[in-house]
CSV table of C-alpha atoms and ligand atoms in Angstrom, one decimal:
chain,number,residue,atom,x,y,z
A,16,MET,CA,108.0,73.0,138.0
A,17,LYS,CA,109.3,69.6,138.9
A,18,LEU,CA,112.8,68.8,140.1
A,19,THR,CA,114.3,65.3,139.8
A,20,ILE,CA,117.5,64.6,141.7
A,21,ILE,CA,119.4,62.5,139.2
A,22,GLY,CA,122.6,62.5,141.2
A,23,SER,CA,123.1,63.8,144.8
A,24,GLY,CA,126.7,62.6,145.4
A,25,THR,CA,130.2,63.8,145.0
A,26,ALA,CA,133.5,63.0,143.3
A,27,ILE,CA,133.7,60.0,145.6
A,28,ILE,CA,132.2,57.1,143.6
A,29,LYS,CA,129.3,55.5,145.5
A,30,LYS,CA,126.8,53.0,144.1
A,31,GLU,CA,123.8,54.7,145.9
A,32,ARG,CA,124.6,58.3,144.9
A,33,ARG,CA,125.6,59.4,141.4
A,34,ALA,CA,127.6,62.6,140.8
A,35,PRO,CA,125.6,65.9,140.7
A,36,CYS,CA,122.9,66.1,138.0
A,37,PHE,CA,119.4,67.6,138.3
A,38,LEU,CA,116.5,67.7,135.9
A,39,LEU,CA,114.1,70.6,136.2
A,40,GLU,CA,110.9,70.3,134.1
A,41,THR,CA,108.8,73.3,133.3
A,42,LYS,CA,105.5,73.1,131.4
A,43,ASN,CA,107.4,73.2,128.1
A,44,GLN,CA,111.0,72.5,128.8
A,45,LYS,CA,113.5,70.1,130.2
A,46,LEU,CA,116.5,71.7,131.8
A,47,LEU,CA,119.5,69.7,133.0
A,48,PHE,CA,121.8,71.2,135.7
A,49,ASP,CA,125.3,69.7,135.7
A,50,CYS,CA,126.2,66.4,134.1
A,51,GLY,CA,128.4,64.3,136.3
A,52,TRP,CA,129.2,60.6,136.0
A,53,GLY,CA,126.1,58.5,136.2
A,54,CYS,CA,123.9,61.3,134.8
A,55,LEU,CA,123.1,59.4,131.6
A,56,SER,CA,122.2,56.1,133.3
A,57,GLY,CA,120.0,58.1,135.8
A,58,LEU,CA,118.1,59.8,132.9
A,59,MET,CA,117.6,56.5,131.2
A,60,GLU,CA,116.2,55.1,134.5
A,61,ILE,CA,113.5,57.7,134.6
A,62,GLY,CA,112.7,57.3,130.9
A,63,ILE,CA,114.1,60.6,129.6
A,64,ASN,CA,115.0,60.7,125.9
A,65,LEU,CA,118.1,62.8,125.5
A,66,ASN,CA,116.5,64.6,122.5
A,67,GLU,CA,113.9,66.1,124.9
A,68,ILE,CA,116.5,68.1,126.9
A,69,ASP,CA,116.2,71.8,125.9
A,70,GLN,CA,119.0,73.4,127.9
A,71,ILE,CA,122.0,72.3,129.9
A,72,PHE,CA,123.5,74.4,132.7
A,73,ILE,CA,127.1,73.7,133.8
A,74,SER,CA,128.2,75.2,137.1
A,75,HIS,CA,131.9,74.5,136.9
A,76,SER,CA,134.4,72.2,135.2
A,77,HIS,CA,135.1,69.6,137.9
A,78,ALA,CA,134.6,66.1,136.5
A,79,ASP,CA,131.9,65.2,139.0
A,80,HIS,CA,129.8,68.0,137.3
A,81,LEU,CA,130.9,67.8,133.7
A,82,ALA,CA,132.0,64.3,132.9
A,83,ASN,CA,128.9,63.1,131.1
A,84,LEU,CA,128.4,66.2,128.9
A,85,ILE,CA,130.4,65.0,125.8
A,86,PRO,CA,129.0,61.4,126.1
A,87,LEU,CA,125.5,62.9,126.1
A,88,LEU,CA,126.2,64.8,122.9
A,89,GLN,CA,127.9,61.8,121.3
A,90,SER,CA,124.8,59.6,122.2
A,91,ILE,CA,122.4,62.1,120.5
A,92,LEU,CA,124.5,62.3,117.4
A,93,VAL,CA,125.2,58.5,117.0
A,94,THR,CA,121.6,57.8,117.6
A,95,GLY,CA,120.7,60.1,114.6
A,96,VAL,CA,123.3,58.4,112.4
A,97,TYR,CA,122.1,54.9,112.9
A,98,PHE,CA,118.4,55.7,113.4
A,99,PRO,CA,117.7,58.7,111.2
A,100,GLN,CA,114.1,58.8,112.2
A,101,LYS,CA,115.3,59.6,115.8
A,102,ALA,CA,117.7,62.4,114.7
A,103,ARG,CA,117.5,65.4,117.0
A,104,LYS,CA,116.2,68.6,115.2
A,105,LYS,CA,115.7,71.2,118.0
A,106,ASP,CA,118.4,73.5,119.2
A,107,LEU,CA,120.3,72.6,122.4
A,108,ILE,CA,121.5,75.5,124.5
A,109,ILE,CA,124.4,74.8,126.8
A,110,HIS,CA,125.1,77.4,129.5
A,111,GLY,CA,128.4,77.6,131.3
A,112,TYR,CA,130.9,79.8,133.2
A,113,LYS,CA,133.2,82.3,131.7
A,114,GLY,CA,135.7,80.4,129.4
A,115,PHE,CA,133.3,77.5,129.0
A,116,GLU,CA,133.2,77.6,125.2
A,117,LYS,CA,137.0,77.1,125.0
A,118,ASP,CA,136.7,74.1,127.4
A,119,TYR,CA,133.8,72.7,125.4
A,120,GLN,CA,135.8,72.9,122.2
A,121,SER,CA,138.8,71.2,123.8
A,122,LEU,CA,136.7,68.4,125.2
A,123,ARG,CA,135.0,67.9,121.8
A,124,LYS,CA,138.4,67.8,120.1
A,125,ILE,CA,139.7,65.1,122.4
A,126,MET,CA,136.5,63.0,123.1
A,127,PHE,CA,134.3,63.5,120.1
A,128,PRO,CA,135.6,65.7,117.3
A,129,GLU,CA,132.9,64.7,114.7
A,130,LYS,CA,130.5,67.5,114.4
A,131,GLN,CA,127.8,66.4,112.0
A,132,GLU,CA,125.0,67.4,114.4
A,133,THR,CA,121.5,67.6,112.8
A,134,TYR,CA,120.7,70.4,115.2
A,135,ARG,CA,122.3,73.5,116.5
A,136,ILE,CA,124.3,73.6,119.7
A,137,ILE,CA,124.4,77.1,121.2
A,138,ILE,CA,126.9,77.9,123.8
A,139,ARG,CA,126.3,80.7,126.3
A,140,GLU,CA,128.9,81.9,128.8
A,141,HIS,CA,127.8,83.7,132.0
A,142,THR,CA,129.1,85.8,134.8
A,143,ASN,CA,126.5,88.1,136.5
A,144,ASP,CA,123.8,88.2,133.9
A,145,LYS,CA,120.0,88.2,133.4
A,146,GLU,CA,118.4,87.0,130.2
A,147,LYS,CA,115.3,85.6,128.7
A,148,THR,CA,115.7,82.4,126.8
A,149,ASN,CA,112.8,80.3,125.5
A,150,ASN,CA,110.4,82.1,127.8
A,151,LEU,CA,112.5,81.4,130.9
A,152,GLU,CA,114.1,84.1,132.9
A,153,ILE,CA,117.6,83.0,133.6
A,154,GLU,CA,119.8,84.9,136.2
A,155,THR,CA,123.4,84.0,136.9
A,156,LYS,CA,126.0,85.0,139.4
A,157,GLU,CA,129.6,84.0,139.8
A,158,VAL,CA,130.3,82.1,143.0
A,159,THR,CA,133.5,81.1,144.6
A,160,HIS,CA,134.6,77.4,144.7
A,161,VAL,CA,138.1,77.0,143.5
A,162,PRO,CA,138.8,80.4,141.8
A,163,GLN,CA,142.5,79.8,141.6
A,164,TYR,CA,141.7,77.1,139.0
A,165,PHE,CA,138.5,78.1,137.2
A,166,PRO,CA,135.3,80.2,137.7
A,167,SER,CA,132.0,78.8,138.9
A,168,VAL,CA,128.5,80.1,138.2
A,169,ALA,CA,125.2,79.7,139.9
A,170,TYR,CA,121.8,79.8,138.2
A,171,ARG,CA,118.3,81.0,138.9
A,172,ILE,CA,115.3,80.1,136.8
A,173,ASN,CA,112.0,82.0,137.0
A,174,SER,CA,109.1,80.4,135.3
A,175,GLU,CA,105.4,79.9,135.8
A,176,GLY,CA,105.5,82.1,138.9
A,177,LYS,CA,108.0,80.0,140.6
A,178,SER,CA,111.8,80.3,141.1
A,179,PHE,CA,114.5,77.8,141.4
A,180,ALA,CA,118.1,78.6,142.3
A,181,TYR,CA,121.1,76.3,142.0
A,182,SER,CA,124.7,76.7,142.9
A,183,GLY,CA,127.1,73.8,142.0
A,184,ASP,CA,129.9,73.6,144.5
A,185,CYS,CA,130.6,76.8,146.4
A,186,ASN,CA,131.8,78.2,149.6
A,187,TYR,CA,130.0,80.8,151.7
A,188,ASN,CA,129.5,83.9,149.5
A,189,GLU,CA,127.2,86.9,149.2
A,190,ASN,CA,126.4,86.3,145.5
A,191,ILE,CA,124.4,83.1,146.1
A,192,ILE,CA,122.4,84.9,148.8
A,193,ILE,CA,121.6,87.7,146.3
A,194,LEU,CA,120.8,85.2,143.5
A,195,ALA,CA,118.5,83.0,145.7
A,196,GLU,CA,116.6,85.9,147.3
A,197,ASN,CA,113.0,84.8,148.0
A,198,SER,CA,113.3,81.8,145.8
A,199,ASP,CA,110.9,78.8,146.1
A,200,LEU,CA,113.6,76.3,146.1
A,201,LEU,CA,117.4,76.6,146.6
A,202,LEU,CA,119.5,73.6,145.7
A,203,LEU,CA,122.9,73.8,147.5
A,204,ASP,CA,126.1,72.0,148.0
A,205,GLY,CA,125.9,71.7,151.7
A,206,SER,CA,127.3,68.6,153.1
A,207,VAL,CA,130.9,68.8,154.1
A,208,PRO,CA,130.9,66.0,156.7
A,209,VAL,CA,130.1,67.6,160.1
A,210,GLU,CA,132.9,65.6,161.8
A,211,SER,CA,135.4,66.7,159.2
A,212,PHE,CA,134.1,70.3,159.4
A,213,ARG,CA,134.6,70.3,163.2
A,214,LYS,CA,138.1,68.9,162.8
A,215,HIS,CA,139.4,71.1,160.0
A,216,GLY,CA,137.3,74.3,160.4
A,217,PRO,CA,135.5,76.1,157.6
A,218,PHE,CA,136.3,74.6,154.2
A,219,LEU,CA,137.4,77.0,151.6
A,220,THR,CA,135.7,75.2,148.7
A,221,HIS,CA,132.4,73.8,150.0
A,222,LEU,CA,129.6,74.7,152.4
A,223,SER,CA,129.0,73.1,155.7
A,224,PRO,CA,125.3,72.2,156.4
A,225,PHE,CA,125.2,75.2,158.9
A,226,GLU,CA,126.5,77.6,156.3
A,227,ALA,CA,124.0,76.3,153.7
A,228,GLY,CA,121.2,76.9,156.2
A,229,LYS,CA,122.6,80.4,156.9
A,230,ILE,CA,122.5,81.2,153.1
A,231,ALA,CA,118.9,79.9,152.9
A,232,GLN,CA,117.9,81.9,155.9
A,233,LYS,CA,119.5,85.2,154.7
A,234,ALA,CA,118.0,84.7,151.2
A,235,LYS,CA,114.5,83.9,152.8
A,236,VAL,CA,114.0,80.8,150.6
A,237,LYS,CA,111.0,78.6,151.1
A,238,THR,CA,112.7,75.2,150.7
A,239,LEU,CA,116.3,74.3,150.9
A,240,VAL,CA,117.5,71.1,149.2
A,241,LEU,CA,121.0,69.9,149.8
A,242,PHE,CA,123.2,67.6,147.7
A,243,HIS,CA,126.9,66.6,147.4
A,244,PHE,CA,126.5,64.0,150.1
A,245,TYR,CA,129.6,62.2,151.1
A,246,ASP,CA,128.0,59.7,153.4
A,247,ILE,CA,124.3,58.9,153.7
A,248,SER,CA,124.7,57.9,157.4
A,249,GLN,CA,125.0,61.6,158.4
A,250,LYS,CA,121.4,62.5,157.4
A,251,SER,CA,120.2,63.3,161.0
A,252,GLU,CA,123.4,65.2,161.8
A,253,ILE,CA,123.0,67.3,158.6
A,254,GLU,CA,119.4,68.0,159.6
A,255,SER,CA,120.4,69.2,163.1
A,256,GLU,CA,123.2,71.4,161.8
A,257,VAL,CA,121.0,73.0,159.2
A,258,GLY,CA,118.3,73.5,161.9
A,259,LYS,CA,120.7,75.8,163.8
A,260,SER,CA,120.7,78.3,161.0
A,261,PHE,CA,117.5,77.7,158.9
A,262,PRO,CA,114.1,77.0,160.4
A,263,GLY,CA,112.4,76.6,157.0
A,264,ASN,CA,111.7,73.5,155.0
A,265,LEU,CA,114.7,71.2,154.4
A,266,ILE,CA,115.0,68.3,152.1
A,267,ILE,CA,117.8,65.8,152.1
A,268,PRO,CA,117.0,63.9,148.9
A,269,ASP,CA,117.9,60.5,147.6
A,270,ASP,CA,118.8,59.9,143.9
A,271,LEU,CA,115.7,59.9,141.6
A,272,GLN,CA,113.6,61.7,144.2
A,273,GLN,CA,111.1,64.2,142.7
A,274,ILE,CA,110.2,67.5,144.3
A,275,ILE,CA,107.4,69.7,143.0
A,276,LEU,CA,107.8,73.5,143.2
B,19,ZN,ZN1,131.3,68.5,143.2
B,20,ZN,ZN1,133.7,71.2,142.4
């Protein structure tokens, strides 16, 4: 499997880091995890045709993780209208949290109500599930981020003897430890600025680098990859904070960096 970091940033708009979006490629499939602003331009930059994407996984509905989903679907459809030879034919499966289908339909109604798709869009909602879709084992667990507003779900993909686990934004919780157990790569929101963390104490909605490391250590993951970076200048501080709880392999990636599992 190959992971490409399309966006490693946050809701704070930065020219060097797009909002969260990750492309995981298996031998036969292209999987997109979250779809924040800048996602589409990032995919174009690495030469991905949107028709190639097989499945999309949405962790939660904050705009920095969801904003480019409807534009992506609109682009696929309009391409097919004006260039029929490029019309998409294969199914697109979109996974989301509990209640996602209703959110999806509302967003379609507001942003792009036309539904003349030349292919099927299949919506799957998840809580704590395990399923096999297109030869991939998909495991999900609900994680806590802003439960007073909406649910969040984390994903694990097992394929080709490797395992990849991804939580969108979350705070410290047992479910992500269970989901990520013995995974080859865990991709975690883990970059609440250390300064800010010291000043305000544990955040309720995000992980500090130390907490992210603690989750990786408890889950015995091989490689921890962090994202949701507020400020690139903190790289060394993030490394030393993670090092206090996780002695394993840590990657603090840049946008468009590729990681082989
Ligand atoms: Zn976020
Ligand atoms: Zn969020």
